Coordinates of C-alpha atoms in Angstrom, one line a residue:
M1 CA -2.9 7.6 0.5
K2 CA -3.1 7.2 -3.2
R3 CA -1.9 4.1 -4.7
K4 CA -2.2 2.7 -8.1
L5 CA -1.6 -0.8 -9.8
I6 CA -2.4 -2.4 -12.7
S7 CA -4.7 -5.4 -13.2
A8 CA -3.0 -7.5 -15.5
I9 CA -3.8 -10.8 -16.9
G10 CA -1.4 -12.0 -19.3
V11 CA 0.1 -8.3 -19.8
A12 CA -0.3 -4.8 -18.1
G13 CA -3.7 -3.6 -19.0
M14 CA -6.4 -1.9 -16.9
M15 CA -5.4 0.9 -14.6
I16 CA -7.1 1.6 -11.3
S17 CA -6.6 4.1 -8.6
L18 CA -5.9 2.7 -4.9
A19 CA -5.5 4.4 -2.1
A20 CA -6.1 3.7 0.5
C21 CA -15.4 5.9 12.5
G22 CA -18.0 4.3 17.0
G23 CA -20.9 5.9 19.3
D24 CA -24.2 4.9 20.4
D25 CA -26.4 3.1 18.0
G26 CA -29.3 5.8 17.0
D27 CA -31.3 3.2 15.2
G28 CA -32.5 1.7 18.8
G29 CA -30.6 -1.6 18.4
D30 CA -31.2 -4.7 16.4
K31 CA -34.0 -4.5 13.6
A32 CA -34.1 -8.4 13.0
G33 CA -37.5 -9.2 11.4
A34 CA -39.5 -9.4 8.2
D35 CA -38.9 -5.8 7.6
G36 CA -35.4 -5.6 8.7
Y37 CA -34.2 -1.9 8.3
A38 CA -36.9 -0.9 5.4
G39 CA -36.9 2.6 4.6
E40 CA -33.1 3.1 5.9
T41 CA -30.2 4.2 3.3
L42 CA -26.6 3.7 4.4
T43 CA -24.1 6.3 3.1
V44 CA -20.7 4.6 2.1
W45 CA -17.7 6.7 0.7
V46 CA -15.3 5.1 -1.5
M47 CA -12.5 6.4 -3.3
D48 CA -12.4 6.8 -7.1
G49 CA -11.3 3.5 -8.7
S50 CA -11.3 1.4 -5.6
S51 CA -14.8 -0.4 -6.1
P52 CA -15.9 -1.4 -9.5
D53 CA -19.4 -1.0 -10.6
Q54 CA -20.0 -4.7 -10.6
W55 CA -18.7 -5.1 -7.1
Q56 CA -21.1 -2.1 -6.0
K57 CA -24.0 -3.6 -7.5
D58 CA -23.5 -7.1 -6.2
V59 CA -22.9 -5.8 -2.5
A60 CA -25.8 -3.5 -2.7
A61 CA -28.2 -6.3 -3.6
A62 CA -27.0 -8.5 -1.0
F63 CA -27.2 -5.6 1.5
E64 CA -30.7 -4.9 0.6
K65 CA -31.8 -8.8 0.5
K66 CA -30.3 -9.3 4.0
T67 CA -31.5 -5.8 5.5
K68 CA -34.3 -4.6 3.5
A69 CA -32.4 -1.1 3.5
K70 CA -30.5 0.6 0.5
V71 CA -27.0 1.7 0.4
K72 CA -25.6 4.9 -1.3
F73 CA -22.2 4.6 -2.6
E74 CA -20.7 8.1 -2.9
I75 CA -17.5 8.3 -5.0
Q76 CA -15.0 10.5 -3.4
Q77 CA -11.6 11.7 -4.9
W78 CA -8.1 11.4 -3.3
N79 CA -7.3 15.3 -4.0
G80 CA -8.5 17.0 -0.8
I81 CA -10.1 13.9 0.9
Q82 CA -8.4 14.4 4.3
Q83 CA -9.8 17.7 4.8
K84 CA -13.2 16.8 3.5
L85 CA -13.2 13.5 5.7
T86 CA -12.2 15.5 8.6
T87 CA -15.0 17.9 8.3
A88 CA -17.5 15.4 7.8
L89 CA -16.7 13.2 10.6
S90 CA -17.3 16.4 13.0
E91 CA -20.7 17.1 11.4
E92 CA -23.9 15.9 12.7
N93 CA -24.5 13.2 9.7
P94 CA -21.1 11.8 8.6
P95 CA -20.9 9.1 6.1
D96 CA -21.8 5.7 8.0
V97 CA -18.9 3.7 6.3
F98 CA -16.0 5.0 4.5
E99 CA -12.8 3.9 2.8
I100 CA -9.7 5.4 4.4
G101 CA -5.9 5.0 3.5
N102 CA -4.3 2.3 5.7
T103 CA -1.3 4.6 6.9
Q104 CA -3.9 7.5 7.5
T105 CA -6.0 5.3 9.9
P106 CA -4.1 6.2 13.2
A107 CA -4.7 9.7 13.0
Y108 CA -8.4 9.2 12.5
A109 CA -8.5 7.1 15.3
K110 CA -6.6 9.3 17.8
T111 CA -9.1 12.2 17.0
G112 CA -12.0 10.0 18.1
G113 CA -13.7 10.0 14.6
L114 CA -13.7 6.2 14.2
A115 CA -15.7 3.5 15.9
D116 CA -14.3 0.7 17.8
L117 CA -14.9 -2.8 15.6
A118 CA -13.5 -5.0 18.1
D119 CA -16.9 -7.3 18.0
L120 CA -16.7 -7.3 14.2
K121 CA -12.9 -8.4 14.4
T122 CA -14.1 -11.1 16.7
E123 CA -16.6 -12.3 14.5
I124 CA -15.3 -12.2 10.9
G125 CA -11.6 -11.2 11.0
A126 CA -9.9 -14.1 13.1
D127 CA -8.1 -15.0 9.9
W128 CA -7.3 -11.4 8.6
T129 CA -3.7 -11.4 7.6
E130 CA -1.9 -9.8 10.5
S131 CA 0.3 -7.5 8.6
L132 CA -2.7 -6.1 7.0
N133 CA -4.5 -5.7 9.8
E134 CA -2.1 -3.7 11.8
S135 CA -3.0 -0.4 10.3
S136 CA -6.7 -0.8 11.4
V137 CA -5.3 -1.2 15.1
F138 CA -4.6 1.8 17.2
D139 CA -3.5 1.9 21.1
G140 CA -4.8 -1.6 21.1
K141 CA -8.4 -1.2 19.8
Q142 CA -9.9 -2.2 16.3
Y143 CA -10.7 1.1 14.6
A144 CA -11.1 -0.1 11.3
A145 CA -11.1 -3.6 9.0
P146 CA -8.4 -4.1 6.4
W147 CA -10.1 -4.1 3.0
Y148 CA -7.6 -4.1 0.1
F149 CA -3.6 -3.8 -0.6
A150 CA -0.9 -3.5 -3.1
N151 CA 3.0 -3.7 -2.9
R152 CA 6.0 -3.2 -5.2
V153 CA 7.3 -6.2 -7.2
V154 CA 10.3 -6.2 -9.9
L155 CA 9.3 -5.6 -13.4
Y156 CA 11.7 -7.0 -15.9
N157 CA 12.5 -7.1 -19.6
K158 CA 12.4 -10.5 -20.6
K159 CA 14.4 -10.0 -23.9
I160 CA 17.2 -8.4 -22.0
W161 CA 17.5 -11.3 -19.6
A162 CA 17.2 -13.7 -22.2
E163 CA 20.0 -12.0 -24.0
A164 CA 22.1 -12.2 -21.0
G165 CA 21.6 -16.0 -20.6
I166 CA 19.4 -16.0 -17.6
K167 CA 16.9 -18.8 -17.9
D168 CA 14.8 -18.3 -14.7
T169 CA 13.8 -15.5 -12.3
P170 CA 15.9 -15.3 -8.9
K171 CA 14.7 -16.6 -5.7
T172 CA 17.1 -14.6 -3.4
R173 CA 18.6 -11.4 -3.0
D174 CA 22.1 -12.8 -4.0
E175 CA 20.7 -14.6 -7.0
F176 CA 19.1 -11.2 -8.1
Y177 CA 22.1 -9.4 -7.6
A178 CA 24.1 -11.9 -9.7
D179 CA 21.6 -11.6 -12.5
L180 CA 21.8 -7.9 -12.7
K181 CA 25.5 -8.1 -12.8
Q182 CA 25.3 -10.8 -15.3
I183 CA 23.1 -8.4 -17.6
G184 CA 25.8 -5.6 -17.1
E185 CA 28.4 -7.9 -18.3
K186 CA 26.8 -9.5 -21.1
T187 CA 24.5 -6.9 -22.7
D188 CA 24.6 -3.3 -23.5
A189 CA 21.6 -2.6 -21.0
E190 CA 21.3 -0.6 -17.7
P191 CA 20.8 -3.8 -15.3
I192 CA 18.4 -1.9 -13.0
Y193 CA 17.0 1.5 -12.7
L194 CA 17.0 2.5 -9.2
P195 CA 16.8 6.0 -8.2
G196 CA 18.8 7.0 -5.2
Q197 CA 15.2 8.3 -3.4
N198 CA 12.5 5.4 -4.1
W199 CA 12.2 5.6 -0.5
Y200 CA 9.1 3.3 -0.3
H201 CA 11.3 0.4 -1.5
F202 CA 13.8 1.4 1.2
V203 CA 11.1 1.1 3.8
G204 CA 10.5 -2.3 2.5
L205 CA 14.3 -3.2 3.0
T206 CA 14.0 -1.8 6.5
I207 CA 10.6 -4.1 7.1
G208 CA 12.8 -7.1 6.0
E209 CA 15.5 -6.3 8.5
G210 CA 12.8 -6.1 11.5
A211 CA 14.0 -2.3 11.8
E212 CA 11.8 0.7 13.0
L213 CA 12.1 4.0 11.6
V214 CA 11.1 5.9 14.8
K215 CA 11.4 4.8 18.5
K216 CA 10.0 6.0 21.7
D217 CA 11.9 8.5 23.9
G218 CA 9.9 8.8 26.9
D219 CA 6.5 10.2 25.9
K220 CA 7.8 11.1 22.4
Y221 CA 8.8 9.6 19.1
V222 CA 12.1 10.2 17.9
S223 CA 14.1 9.1 14.6
N224 CA 15.5 5.5 14.7
L225 CA 17.4 6.1 11.4
A226 CA 20.9 5.2 13.3
D227 CA 19.8 1.7 14.1
P228 CA 22.2 -0.7 12.9
K229 CA 19.3 -2.6 11.1
V230 CA 18.3 0.6 9.4
A231 CA 21.8 0.8 8.1
A232 CA 21.8 -2.9 6.8
A233 CA 18.8 -2.0 5.0
M234 CA 20.5 1.0 3.5
E235 CA 23.6 -1.2 2.5
T236 CA 21.6 -3.5 0.6
Y237 CA 19.7 -0.6 -1.3
K238 CA 23.3 0.8 -2.0
K239 CA 24.5 -2.4 -3.3
F240 CA 22.0 -2.6 -5.9
Q241 CA 21.8 1.2 -6.7
A242 CA 25.4 0.9 -7.6
L243 CA 24.5 -1.2 -10.7
S244 CA 22.0 1.7 -11.9
K245 CA 22.6 4.8 -13.6
A246 CA 19.7 6.6 -12.2
P247 CA 20.3 10.0 -10.4
K248 CA 21.1 9.6 -6.5
D249 CA 18.9 12.7 -5.5
K250 CA 15.8 11.9 -7.3
D251 CA 13.0 9.5 -6.7
E252 CA 11.0 7.1 -9.0
A253 CA 8.8 9.7 -10.3
T254 CA 11.5 12.2 -11.5
P255 CA 11.6 11.0 -14.1
Q256 CA 8.9 8.4 -14.2
Q257 CA 10.9 5.1 -14.1
G258 CA 8.2 3.5 -16.2
E259 CA 9.2 5.8 -18.9
V260 CA 12.9 5.0 -18.6
F261 CA 12.0 1.2 -18.4
G262 CA 9.9 2.0 -21.7
K263 CA 12.9 2.8 -23.9
G264 CA 13.8 -1.0 -23.8
N265 CA 17.5 -0.6 -22.5
V266 CA 16.8 -1.4 -18.8
G267 CA 17.0 -4.9 -17.4
A268 CA 14.5 -4.3 -14.4
F269 CA 13.1 -1.8 -12.0
I270 CA 11.3 -2.1 -8.7
G271 CA 7.6 -0.6 -8.9
M272 CA 4.1 -1.0 -8.7
G273 CA 2.5 -2.9 -11.4
W274 CA 0.5 -0.3 -12.7
E275 CA 3.8 1.3 -13.7
A276 CA 4.1 -1.1 -16.5
G277 CA 1.1 1.0 -18.0
I278 CA 3.5 4.1 -18.2
A279 CA 6.2 1.9 -20.0
I280 CA 3.6 0.6 -22.5
E281 CA 2.4 4.3 -23.3
A282 CA 5.9 5.5 -23.8
N283 CA 6.7 2.3 -26.0
K284 CA 3.8 -0.1 -27.2
K285 CA 6.3 -2.5 -28.5
I286 CA 7.9 -3.2 -25.0
E287 CA 4.4 -4.7 -23.7
K288 CA 5.2 -8.1 -24.7
E289 CA 8.7 -8.3 -23.0
I290 CA 7.4 -7.1 -19.7
G291 CA 7.5 -9.6 -16.8
Y292 CA 7.0 -9.6 -13.2
F293 CA 8.2 -11.3 -10.1
T294 CA 8.5 -11.2 -6.4
I295 CA 11.3 -9.0 -4.9
P296 CA 13.5 -11.9 -3.5
G297 CA 14.5 -11.8 0.0
A298 CA 17.7 -12.9 1.9
T299 CA 16.5 -16.5 1.8
A300 CA 14.1 -18.4 -0.7
D301 CA 11.6 -19.0 1.6
K302 CA 11.0 -15.4 2.5
P303 CA 10.1 -12.6 0.0
E304 CA 11.7 -9.1 0.8
G305 CA 9.9 -7.0 2.9
V306 CA 7.6 -4.5 1.3
F307 CA 5.6 -1.5 2.1
L308 CA 1.9 -2.2 1.7
G309 CA -0.2 0.5 0.6
G310 CA -4.0 0.3 0.6
S311 CA -7.2 0.8 2.2
N312 CA -9.4 -0.1 5.4
L313 CA -13.0 0.4 5.9
A314 CA -14.2 2.4 8.9
M315 CA -17.5 3.3 10.7
A316 CA -17.9 6.7 11.8
A317 CA -18.3 7.3 15.7
G318 CA -21.0 9.8 14.7
S319 CA -23.1 7.6 12.7
K320 CA -26.7 7.1 13.8
K321 CA -26.7 3.6 11.8
Q322 CA -23.9 1.6 13.4
E323 CA -25.7 -1.6 13.6
L324 CA -26.8 -1.3 9.9
A325 CA -23.5 -0.1 9.2
K326 CA -21.9 -3.4 10.6
E327 CA -24.3 -5.1 8.3
F328 CA -22.8 -3.6 5.2
L329 CA -19.2 -4.4 6.7
R330 CA -20.2 -7.9 7.3
I331 CA -21.1 -8.3 3.6
A332 CA -18.6 -6.1 2.0
L333 CA -15.6 -8.1 4.0
S334 CA -17.4 -11.4 3.6
D335 CA -15.2 -14.1 1.6
E336 CA -17.6 -14.0 -1.3
Y337 CA -17.3 -9.9 -2.0
E338 CA -13.6 -9.6 -0.6
G339 CA -12.6 -12.4 -3.1
E340 CA -14.5 -10.5 -5.9
L341 CA -12.9 -7.1 -5.2
A342 CA -9.5 -9.1 -5.2
K343 CA -10.5 -10.8 -8.6
L344 CA -11.9 -7.8 -10.2
N345 CA -9.2 -5.1 -9.3
G346 CA -6.1 -7.6 -9.0
V347 CA -5.6 -6.1 -5.3
I348 CA -4.3 -8.2 -2.4
P349 CA -7.4 -9.3 -0.3
N350 CA -7.5 -9.3 3.5
K351 CA -6.9 -13.0 4.0
E352 CA -4.2 -15.1 2.6
S353 CA -6.8 -17.8 2.0
L354 CA -8.6 -15.5 -0.7
Q355 CA -5.3 -15.1 -2.9
T356 CA -6.8 -18.0 -4.8
N357 CA -8.8 -15.1 -6.6
L358 CA -5.7 -13.5 -8.0
K359 CA -4.9 -16.4 -10.2
G360 CA -4.0 -15.6 -13.9
N361 CA -3.1 -12.1 -12.8
V362 CA 0.4 -11.9 -13.2
V363 CA 1.2 -8.7 -11.4
A364 CA -1.1 -9.7 -8.3
E365 CA 0.7 -13.3 -8.3
A366 CA 4.1 -11.9 -8.2
A367 CA 2.8 -9.1 -5.3
A368 CA 0.7 -11.6 -3.2
P369 CA 3.8 -13.8 -1.7
A370 CA 5.4 -10.6 0.0
A371 CA 2.3 -9.4 1.7
A372 CA 2.1 -11.4 4.8
G373 CA 5.6 -9.9 5.7
G374 CA 5.0 -6.7 4.5
G375 CA 4.3 -3.5 6.7
T376 CA 3.9 0.3 6.4
T377 CA 5.7 3.2 7.8
P378 CA 5.2 3.7 11.4
L379 CA 1.6 3.8 12.3
I380 CA 1.4 6.8 14.6
P381 CA -0.2 10.2 13.9
E382 CA 3.1 12.1 14.4
W383 CA 4.3 10.4 11.3
A384 CA 2.5 12.4 8.7
A385 CA 4.6 15.5 8.9
V386 CA 7.9 13.3 8.1
E387 CA 7.0 12.6 4.5
N388 CA 6.4 16.3 3.6
A389 CA 9.1 17.8 1.2
P390 CA 12.0 17.8 1.5
N391 CA 11.4 14.2 2.9
P392 CA 14.6 13.8 5.6
I393 CA 14.4 10.0 4.8
K394 CA 15.3 10.9 1.2
T395 CA 18.0 13.1 2.3
Y396 CA 19.4 10.5 4.2
M397 CA 19.5 7.9 1.4
T398 CA 21.3 10.4 -1.1
A399 CA 23.6 11.0 1.5
V400 CA 24.6 7.4 2.0
L401 CA 24.9 6.9 -1.8
N402 CA 27.1 9.9 -2.2
G403 CA 29.6 8.5 0.5
K404 CA 28.7 9.0 3.9
S405 CA 28.1 6.3 6.4
P406 CA 24.6 5.3 7.5
A407 CA 25.6 6.9 10.8
E408 CA 26.7 10.0 9.6
A409 CA 23.8 10.5 7.2
A410 CA 21.4 9.6 10.1
A411 CA 22.9 12.4 12.2
Q412 CA 22.6 14.7 9.5
V413 CA 19.0 14.4 9.4
E414 CA 18.0 13.6 13.0
D415 CA 17.3 17.2 14.2
E416 CA 14.9 17.7 11.3
F417 CA 13.5 14.4 11.7
N418 CA 12.5 14.9 15.3
K419 CA 11.4 18.5 14.7
R420 CA 8.6 17.1 12.4
L421 CA 7.8 14.0 14.8
A422 CA 7.2 16.9 17.6
Q423 CA 4.8 18.9 15.4
Q424 CA 1.2 19.1 17.2
Q425 CA -1.3 16.9 15.3

């Protein structure tokens, strides 16, 4: 899935795009020796903006030094990538290694397009952050490796917060709410811009509550929106949304919440770090006023749940160069080059120990604390149809904000939700 964030050092600056398979080895096994894999070329698909030129150059050099083989990076565009990758994986010579959106991974694993990387997980992935690795696992098997991630933070207007007499950023959900109320009482600003259908933030709240959006009913998945834990997440969303003038039936892109914030009369909004760039483009003067902090959770020791967007690296089941592909993955995912990617792109690395590479990047430093407790939408192939417009979760959210109880709103969308989950994959 397409994801963007800003790699900010001091202020929001560079924009990048984010996103976010086994078989027999046709190379005849291990080629250890002086010549290694001399003459071989490994094909690696990466998405536009995911891996900086310097990272590619450094990884390619290390790969060639170790294996005597070359790596060919082929840059792919997000638009149309699912169909292109599906077709490529069914052909005789698929890309050997490729980037894949974390929430897309289960669908490709189910079709048999991805190689089992259990041995790689044992060898180099023992300390991968569990929440980040979950999307690489399907039916209990390791079909990919976690690569990089991003999540939402609070972007706030320092000037407005100072005018309200707030001297520090909040550490708990209640403190956050109290600060926003204080902004409403002591300034003319809108405390928070929170549209009614910022559903990825709502997903984060459900993760914080330990809730699941679907449940198993026999051999099929059905809606779990009626769960009291989901209702609790929605009530939290409703409490904060009541402090906003944003429309209850629109999402964060309609209009772009960064543009609204850029006008300079909004205290805060919840979004991706890259959205600061939208605000700055709308109003250059606001650049020096933008600050960032981790979305506070119910208690100070645990940030709010967040949706983790990002990408995994996978190996094609039909690759004829699987041993060589694993050599590439060992290098690309090593602490040296995983750390380099985190530093260059400001993304969350696959190990908590590598978060030191984010020092000085104010957006990444605000995002990182929530990563360990984050999660995704349900990691099942059936989920993809749920997100198609009109998204029933958005419909549910608007219904609650317009006065229906969470139970009534869940019942309103349940049939459509279940119909989508039952679609053939």
